[in-house]
Short mmCIF file of C-alpha atoms in Angstrom, two decimals:
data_model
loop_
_atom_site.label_atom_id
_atom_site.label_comp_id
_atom_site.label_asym_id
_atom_site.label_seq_id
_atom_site.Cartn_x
_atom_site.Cartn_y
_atom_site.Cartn_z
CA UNK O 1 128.16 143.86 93.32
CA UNK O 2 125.75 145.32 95.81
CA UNK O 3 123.07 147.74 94.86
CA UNK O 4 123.88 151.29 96.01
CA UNK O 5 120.64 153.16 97.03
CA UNK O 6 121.65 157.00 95.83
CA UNK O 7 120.40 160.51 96.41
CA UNK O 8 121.05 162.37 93.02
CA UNK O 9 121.65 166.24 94.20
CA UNK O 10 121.75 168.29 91.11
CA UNK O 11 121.82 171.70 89.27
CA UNK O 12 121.69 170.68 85.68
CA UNK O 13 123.89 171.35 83.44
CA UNK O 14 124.20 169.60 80.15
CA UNK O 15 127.09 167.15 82.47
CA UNK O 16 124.26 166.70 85.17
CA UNK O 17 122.34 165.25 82.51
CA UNK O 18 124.44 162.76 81.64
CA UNK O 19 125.28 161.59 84.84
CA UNK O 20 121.41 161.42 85.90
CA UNK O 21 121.20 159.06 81.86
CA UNK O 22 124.27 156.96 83.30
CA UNK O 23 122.38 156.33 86.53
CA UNK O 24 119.05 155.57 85.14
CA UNK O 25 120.63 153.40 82.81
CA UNK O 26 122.60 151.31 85.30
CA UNK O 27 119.42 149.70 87.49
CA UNK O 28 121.79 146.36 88.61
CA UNK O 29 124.44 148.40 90.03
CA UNK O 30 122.17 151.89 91.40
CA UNK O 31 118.53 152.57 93.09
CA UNK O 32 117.69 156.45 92.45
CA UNK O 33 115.57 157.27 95.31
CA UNK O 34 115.14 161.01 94.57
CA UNK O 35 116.72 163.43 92.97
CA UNK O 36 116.74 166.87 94.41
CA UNK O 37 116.97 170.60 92.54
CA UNK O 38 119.58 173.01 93.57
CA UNK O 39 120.12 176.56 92.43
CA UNK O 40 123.77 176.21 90.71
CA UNK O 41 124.83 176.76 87.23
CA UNK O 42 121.22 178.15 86.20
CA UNK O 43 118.79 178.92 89.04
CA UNK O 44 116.36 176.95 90.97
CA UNK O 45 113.40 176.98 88.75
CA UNK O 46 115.29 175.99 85.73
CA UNK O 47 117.54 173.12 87.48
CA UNK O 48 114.03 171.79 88.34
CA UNK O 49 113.01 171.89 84.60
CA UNK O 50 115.95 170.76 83.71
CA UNK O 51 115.93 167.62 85.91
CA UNK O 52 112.72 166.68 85.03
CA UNK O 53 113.60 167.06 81.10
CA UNK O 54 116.28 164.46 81.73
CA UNK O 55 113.68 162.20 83.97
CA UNK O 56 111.17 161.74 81.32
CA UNK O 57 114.24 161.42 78.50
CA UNK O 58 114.69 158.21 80.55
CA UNK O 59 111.61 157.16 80.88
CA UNK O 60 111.38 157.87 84.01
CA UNK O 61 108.67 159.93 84.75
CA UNK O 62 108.05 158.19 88.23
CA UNK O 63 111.27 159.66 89.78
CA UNK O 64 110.55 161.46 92.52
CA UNK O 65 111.92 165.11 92.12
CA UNK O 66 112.43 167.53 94.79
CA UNK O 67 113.37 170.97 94.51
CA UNK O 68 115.75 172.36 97.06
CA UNK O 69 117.88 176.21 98.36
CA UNK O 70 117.36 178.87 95.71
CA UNK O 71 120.42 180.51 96.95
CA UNK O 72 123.45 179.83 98.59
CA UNK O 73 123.89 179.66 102.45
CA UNK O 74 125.29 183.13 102.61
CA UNK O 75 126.58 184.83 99.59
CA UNK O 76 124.69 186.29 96.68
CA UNK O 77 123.72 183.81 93.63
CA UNK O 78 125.95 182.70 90.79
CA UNK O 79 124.70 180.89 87.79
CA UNK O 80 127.13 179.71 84.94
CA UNK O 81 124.75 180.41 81.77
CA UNK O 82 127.88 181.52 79.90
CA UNK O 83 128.43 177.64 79.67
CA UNK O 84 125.35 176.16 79.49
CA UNK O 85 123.23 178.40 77.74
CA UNK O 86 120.49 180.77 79.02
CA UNK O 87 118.37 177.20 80.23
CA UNK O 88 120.92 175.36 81.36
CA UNK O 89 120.33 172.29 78.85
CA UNK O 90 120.94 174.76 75.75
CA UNK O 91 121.55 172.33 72.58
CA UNK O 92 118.61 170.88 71.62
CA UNK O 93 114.52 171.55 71.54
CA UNK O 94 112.97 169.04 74.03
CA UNK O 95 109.49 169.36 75.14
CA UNK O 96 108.56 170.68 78.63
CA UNK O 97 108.37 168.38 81.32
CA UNK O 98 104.88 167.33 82.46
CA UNK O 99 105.75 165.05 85.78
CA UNK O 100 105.57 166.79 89.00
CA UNK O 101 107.87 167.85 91.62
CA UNK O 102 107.22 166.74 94.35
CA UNK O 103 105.68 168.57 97.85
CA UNK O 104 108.30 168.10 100.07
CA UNK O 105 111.84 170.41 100.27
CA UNK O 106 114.84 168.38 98.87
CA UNK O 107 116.21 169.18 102.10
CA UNK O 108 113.56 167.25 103.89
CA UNK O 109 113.37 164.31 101.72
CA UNK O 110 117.53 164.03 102.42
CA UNK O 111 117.38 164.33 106.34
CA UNK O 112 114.07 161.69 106.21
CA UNK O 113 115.56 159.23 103.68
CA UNK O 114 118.79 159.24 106.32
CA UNK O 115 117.03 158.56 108.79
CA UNK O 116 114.22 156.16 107.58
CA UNK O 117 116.59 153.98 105.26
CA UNK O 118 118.97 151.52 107.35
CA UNK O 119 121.93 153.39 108.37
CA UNK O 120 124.72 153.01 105.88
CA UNK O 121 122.93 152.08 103.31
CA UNK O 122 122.68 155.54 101.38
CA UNK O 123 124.77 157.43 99.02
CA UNK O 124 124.97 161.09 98.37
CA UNK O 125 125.74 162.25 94.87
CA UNK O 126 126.59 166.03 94.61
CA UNK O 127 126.47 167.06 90.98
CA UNK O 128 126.59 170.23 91.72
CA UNK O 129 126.95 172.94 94.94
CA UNK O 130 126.91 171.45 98.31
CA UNK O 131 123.41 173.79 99.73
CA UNK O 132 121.07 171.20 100.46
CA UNK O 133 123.54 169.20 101.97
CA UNK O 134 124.92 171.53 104.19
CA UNK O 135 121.44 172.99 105.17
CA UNK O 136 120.25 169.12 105.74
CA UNK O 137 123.31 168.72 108.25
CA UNK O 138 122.71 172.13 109.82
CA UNK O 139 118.58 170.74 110.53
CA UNK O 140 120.04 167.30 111.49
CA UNK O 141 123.63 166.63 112.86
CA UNK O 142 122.75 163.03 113.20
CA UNK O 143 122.67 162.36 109.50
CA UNK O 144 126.45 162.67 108.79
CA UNK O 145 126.81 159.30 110.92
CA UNK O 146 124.05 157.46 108.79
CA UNK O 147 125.48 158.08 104.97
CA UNK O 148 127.15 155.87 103.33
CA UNK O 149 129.49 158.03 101.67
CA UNK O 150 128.76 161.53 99.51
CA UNK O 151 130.15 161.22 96.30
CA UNK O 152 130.99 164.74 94.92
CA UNK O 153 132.10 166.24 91.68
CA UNK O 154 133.83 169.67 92.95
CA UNK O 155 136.70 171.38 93.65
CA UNK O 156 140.51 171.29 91.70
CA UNK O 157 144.27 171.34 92.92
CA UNK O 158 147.08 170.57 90.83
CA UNK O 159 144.67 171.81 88.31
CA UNK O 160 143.53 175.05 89.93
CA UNK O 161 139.92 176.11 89.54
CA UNK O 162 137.75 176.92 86.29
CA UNK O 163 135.08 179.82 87.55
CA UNK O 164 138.55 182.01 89.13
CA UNK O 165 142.29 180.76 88.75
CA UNK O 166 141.83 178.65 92.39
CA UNK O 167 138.16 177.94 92.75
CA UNK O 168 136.15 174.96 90.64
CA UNK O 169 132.38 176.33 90.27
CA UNK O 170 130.34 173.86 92.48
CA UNK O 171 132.56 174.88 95.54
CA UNK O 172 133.01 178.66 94.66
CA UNK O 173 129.02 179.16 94.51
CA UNK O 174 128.81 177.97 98.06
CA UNK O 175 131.97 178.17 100.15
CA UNK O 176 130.38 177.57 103.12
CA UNK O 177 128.04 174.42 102.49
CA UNK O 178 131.02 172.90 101.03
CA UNK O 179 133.10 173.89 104.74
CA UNK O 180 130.42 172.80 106.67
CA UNK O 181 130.26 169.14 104.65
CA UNK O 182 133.58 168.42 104.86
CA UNK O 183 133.66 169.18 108.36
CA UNK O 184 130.73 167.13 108.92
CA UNK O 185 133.01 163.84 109.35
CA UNK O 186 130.56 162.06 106.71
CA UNK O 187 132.44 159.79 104.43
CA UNK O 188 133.62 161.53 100.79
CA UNK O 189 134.85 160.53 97.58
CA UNK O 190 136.41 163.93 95.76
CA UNK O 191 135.91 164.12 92.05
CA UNK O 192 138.29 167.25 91.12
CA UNK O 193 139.18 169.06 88.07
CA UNK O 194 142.16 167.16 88.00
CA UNK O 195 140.11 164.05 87.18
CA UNK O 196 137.58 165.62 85.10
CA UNK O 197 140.21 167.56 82.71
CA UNK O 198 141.40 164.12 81.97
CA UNK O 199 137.78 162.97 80.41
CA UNK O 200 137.70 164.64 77.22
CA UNK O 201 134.52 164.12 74.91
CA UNK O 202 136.41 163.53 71.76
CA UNK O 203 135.27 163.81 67.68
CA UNK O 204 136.03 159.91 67.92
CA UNK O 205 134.30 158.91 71.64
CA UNK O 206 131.14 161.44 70.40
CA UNK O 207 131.17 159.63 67.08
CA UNK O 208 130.46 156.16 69.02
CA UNK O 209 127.60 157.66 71.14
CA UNK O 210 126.15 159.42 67.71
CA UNK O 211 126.18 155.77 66.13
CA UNK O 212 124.06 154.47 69.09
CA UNK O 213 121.25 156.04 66.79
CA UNK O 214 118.48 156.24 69.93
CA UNK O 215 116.64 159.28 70.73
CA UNK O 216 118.36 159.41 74.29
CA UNK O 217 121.99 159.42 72.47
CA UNK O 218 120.67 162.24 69.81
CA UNK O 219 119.81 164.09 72.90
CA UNK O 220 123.13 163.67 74.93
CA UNK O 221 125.31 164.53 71.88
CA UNK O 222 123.68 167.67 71.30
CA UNK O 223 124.21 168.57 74.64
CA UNK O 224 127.61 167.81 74.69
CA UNK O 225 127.72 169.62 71.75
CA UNK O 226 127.16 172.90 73.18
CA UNK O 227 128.75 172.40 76.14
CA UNK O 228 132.20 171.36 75.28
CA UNK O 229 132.08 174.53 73.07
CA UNK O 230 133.41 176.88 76.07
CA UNK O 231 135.87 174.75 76.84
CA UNK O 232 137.29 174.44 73.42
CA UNK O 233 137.77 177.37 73.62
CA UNK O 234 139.00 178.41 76.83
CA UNK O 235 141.18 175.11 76.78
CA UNK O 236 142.36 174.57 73.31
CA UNK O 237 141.48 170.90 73.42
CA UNK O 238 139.93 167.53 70.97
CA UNK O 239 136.51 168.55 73.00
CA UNK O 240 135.84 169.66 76.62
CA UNK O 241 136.12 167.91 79.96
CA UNK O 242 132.60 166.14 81.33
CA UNK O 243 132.48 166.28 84.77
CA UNK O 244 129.73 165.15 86.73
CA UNK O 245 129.57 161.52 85.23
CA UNK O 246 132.22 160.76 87.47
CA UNK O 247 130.23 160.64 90.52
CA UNK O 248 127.91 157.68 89.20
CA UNK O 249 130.82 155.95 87.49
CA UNK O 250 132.67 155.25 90.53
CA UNK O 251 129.66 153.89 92.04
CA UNK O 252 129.32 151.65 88.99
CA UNK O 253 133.11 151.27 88.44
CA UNK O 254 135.65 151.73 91.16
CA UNK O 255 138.30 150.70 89.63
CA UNK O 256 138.46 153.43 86.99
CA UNK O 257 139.47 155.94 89.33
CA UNK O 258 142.23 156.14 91.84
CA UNK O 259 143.38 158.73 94.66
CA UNK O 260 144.83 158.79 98.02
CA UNK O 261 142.97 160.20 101.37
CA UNK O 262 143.99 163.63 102.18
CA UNK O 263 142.74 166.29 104.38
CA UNK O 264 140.75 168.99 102.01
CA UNK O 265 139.72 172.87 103.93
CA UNK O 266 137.78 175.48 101.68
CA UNK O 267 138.93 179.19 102.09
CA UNK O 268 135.63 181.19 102.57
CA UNK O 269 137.75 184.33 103.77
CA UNK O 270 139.92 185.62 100.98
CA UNK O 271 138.32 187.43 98.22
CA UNK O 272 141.67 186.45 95.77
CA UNK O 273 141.08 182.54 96.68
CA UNK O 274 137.77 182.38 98.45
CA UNK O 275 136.28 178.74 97.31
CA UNK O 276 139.40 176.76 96.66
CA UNK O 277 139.56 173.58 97.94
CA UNK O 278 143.12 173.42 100.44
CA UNK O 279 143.65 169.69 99.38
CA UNK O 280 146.73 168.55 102.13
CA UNK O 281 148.01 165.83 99.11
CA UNK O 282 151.19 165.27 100.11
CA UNK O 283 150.11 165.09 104.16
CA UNK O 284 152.41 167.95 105.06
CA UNK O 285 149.79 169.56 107.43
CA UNK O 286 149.34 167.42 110.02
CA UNK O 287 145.56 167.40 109.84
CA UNK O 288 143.46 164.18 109.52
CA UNK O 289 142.03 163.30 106.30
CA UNK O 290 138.46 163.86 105.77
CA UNK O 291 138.18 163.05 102.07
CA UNK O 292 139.27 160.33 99.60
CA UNK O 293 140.36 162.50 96.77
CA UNK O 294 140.96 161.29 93.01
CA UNK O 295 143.53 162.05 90.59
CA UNK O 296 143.70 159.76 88.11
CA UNK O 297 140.36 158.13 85.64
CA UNK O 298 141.07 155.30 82.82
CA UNK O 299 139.67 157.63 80.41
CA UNK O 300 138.82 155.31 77.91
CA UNK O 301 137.17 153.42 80.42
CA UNK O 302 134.90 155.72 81.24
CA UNK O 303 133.80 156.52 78.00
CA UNK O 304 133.22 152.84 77.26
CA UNK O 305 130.96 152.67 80.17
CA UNK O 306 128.87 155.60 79.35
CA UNK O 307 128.69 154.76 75.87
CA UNK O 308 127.32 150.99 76.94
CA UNK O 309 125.19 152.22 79.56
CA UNK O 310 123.44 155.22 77.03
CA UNK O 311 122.68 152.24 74.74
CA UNK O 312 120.42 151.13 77.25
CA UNK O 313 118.12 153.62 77.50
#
């Protein structure tokens, strides 16, 4: 299997954090070459934190971190610290990172990696809402042509949405980056609520990454810990839905997932629905498909490769 180079775009997020652990722990199959900040579920200056946290929890305190848009493109901020506490990695005491971020705007470091770095040759992982992207496209047109895909986590149909009853978080915060990347004619892979809901961090599936017994697993349990709390809740489930991971597990494993291409809008004009992702699944409108969209996930699978991979680090 080829190595994928990736950009890791990110707003952790207790999920973010695993995700960024599965990555760092998969060096055959994925080259990090940055990972950039974005203001999402907590804001800019604790994303940052936050991604450096998980950086040096790897041992990887060389990763280059950038921090990115403090806002959205046009609409006020909104943070989601109802979920993941008032840090965004609430669950466990972890010292303060001490690497650096680095001097250079996340959305500078996108648009020059594009363009520097053979042309489709580099990935996009979107972790969380779609800002830096859409502000890198907005400075740079030409970049859309050189990815070689953007892998997101965002968005929900059959399922519906999870911040209102149509509108998945990542896309609601920023409407309008997420219109102007799926416009942009780059390559995407769509990794919905309605594959997400399906992953479920069980007592039994936690109870195999508790036995790992490493410092890294500790860590990632107690984070899963609090997070899948809300969604116990809210969902009645055997432990909440972990989203983001998704993004790197396709890259690792394909074959877990499976979808159909289908043409996705996002409404930025209604107030009742303003964020949902349109998703055209059964190709009833006519318009040409601009996303590869997922629906299914071998769940188990999944949670046998994160598992294996955490082990590593």
């Amino acid at each position: 299997m080829q190595r994928r180079k990736i950009i890791i775009d990110t707003d952790p997020g207790q999920d973010d954090a695993a995700a960024i652990m599965l990555a760092f722990a998969s060096p055959d199959e994925i080259e990090v070459l940055g990972l950039c900040a974005v203001a999402g579920n907590v804001p800019l200056s604790y994303t940052s934190r936050n991604l450096r946290i998980v950086c040096e929890l790897c041992g990887r305190p060389d990763a280059p971190v950038y921090e990115g848009a403090q806002k959205p493109t046009m609409r006020p901020q909104v943070t989601a610290e109802h979920v993941h506490g008032r840090t965004g990695l609430d669950g466990i005491e972890l010292p303060e990172p001490t690497m650096p971020v680095k001097d250079v705007h996340a959305v500078d470091f996108i648009i020059d990696t594009l363009r520097t770095e053979p042309a489709g040759t580099v990935t996009l992982c979107t972790l969380g809402p779609l800002t830096n992207i859409a502000l890198a496209l907005e400075k740079a047109p030409d970049i859309a042509g050189r990815a070689k895909e953007l892998v997101m986590m965002g968005g929900g149909f059959f399922e519906g949405g999870n911040i209102t009853p149509a509108a998945e978080f990542n896309i609601y915060v920023d409407p309008e980056a997420a219109k102007t990347v799926f416009a942009s004619g780059m390559p995407i892979v769509m990794m919905p609520l309605d594959v997400t809901h399906q992953l479920l961090t069980t007592k039994a599936r936690v109870e195999k990454i508790a036995a790992l017994g490493t410092h890294p697993a500790e860590v990632l349990v107690a984070w899963l810990a609090f997070f899948e709390r809300f969604d116990i809740e809210k969902y009645g489930s055997d432990g909440g839905p972990l989203h983001d991971p998704t993004v790197i597990a396709y890259l690792i494993r394909p074959e877990l997932f499976s979808g159909r291409d289908c043409n996705v809008e996002i409404e930025t004009q209604s107030d009742l629905t303003v964020g949902m992702t349109v998703v055209d699944w059964w190709h009833v409108s006519g318009r040409k498909p601009n996303a590869k969209v997922m629906r299914h996930v071998d769940a188990d699978g999944f949670f046998e490769l994160l598992t294996e991979r955490v082990a590593r680090l």
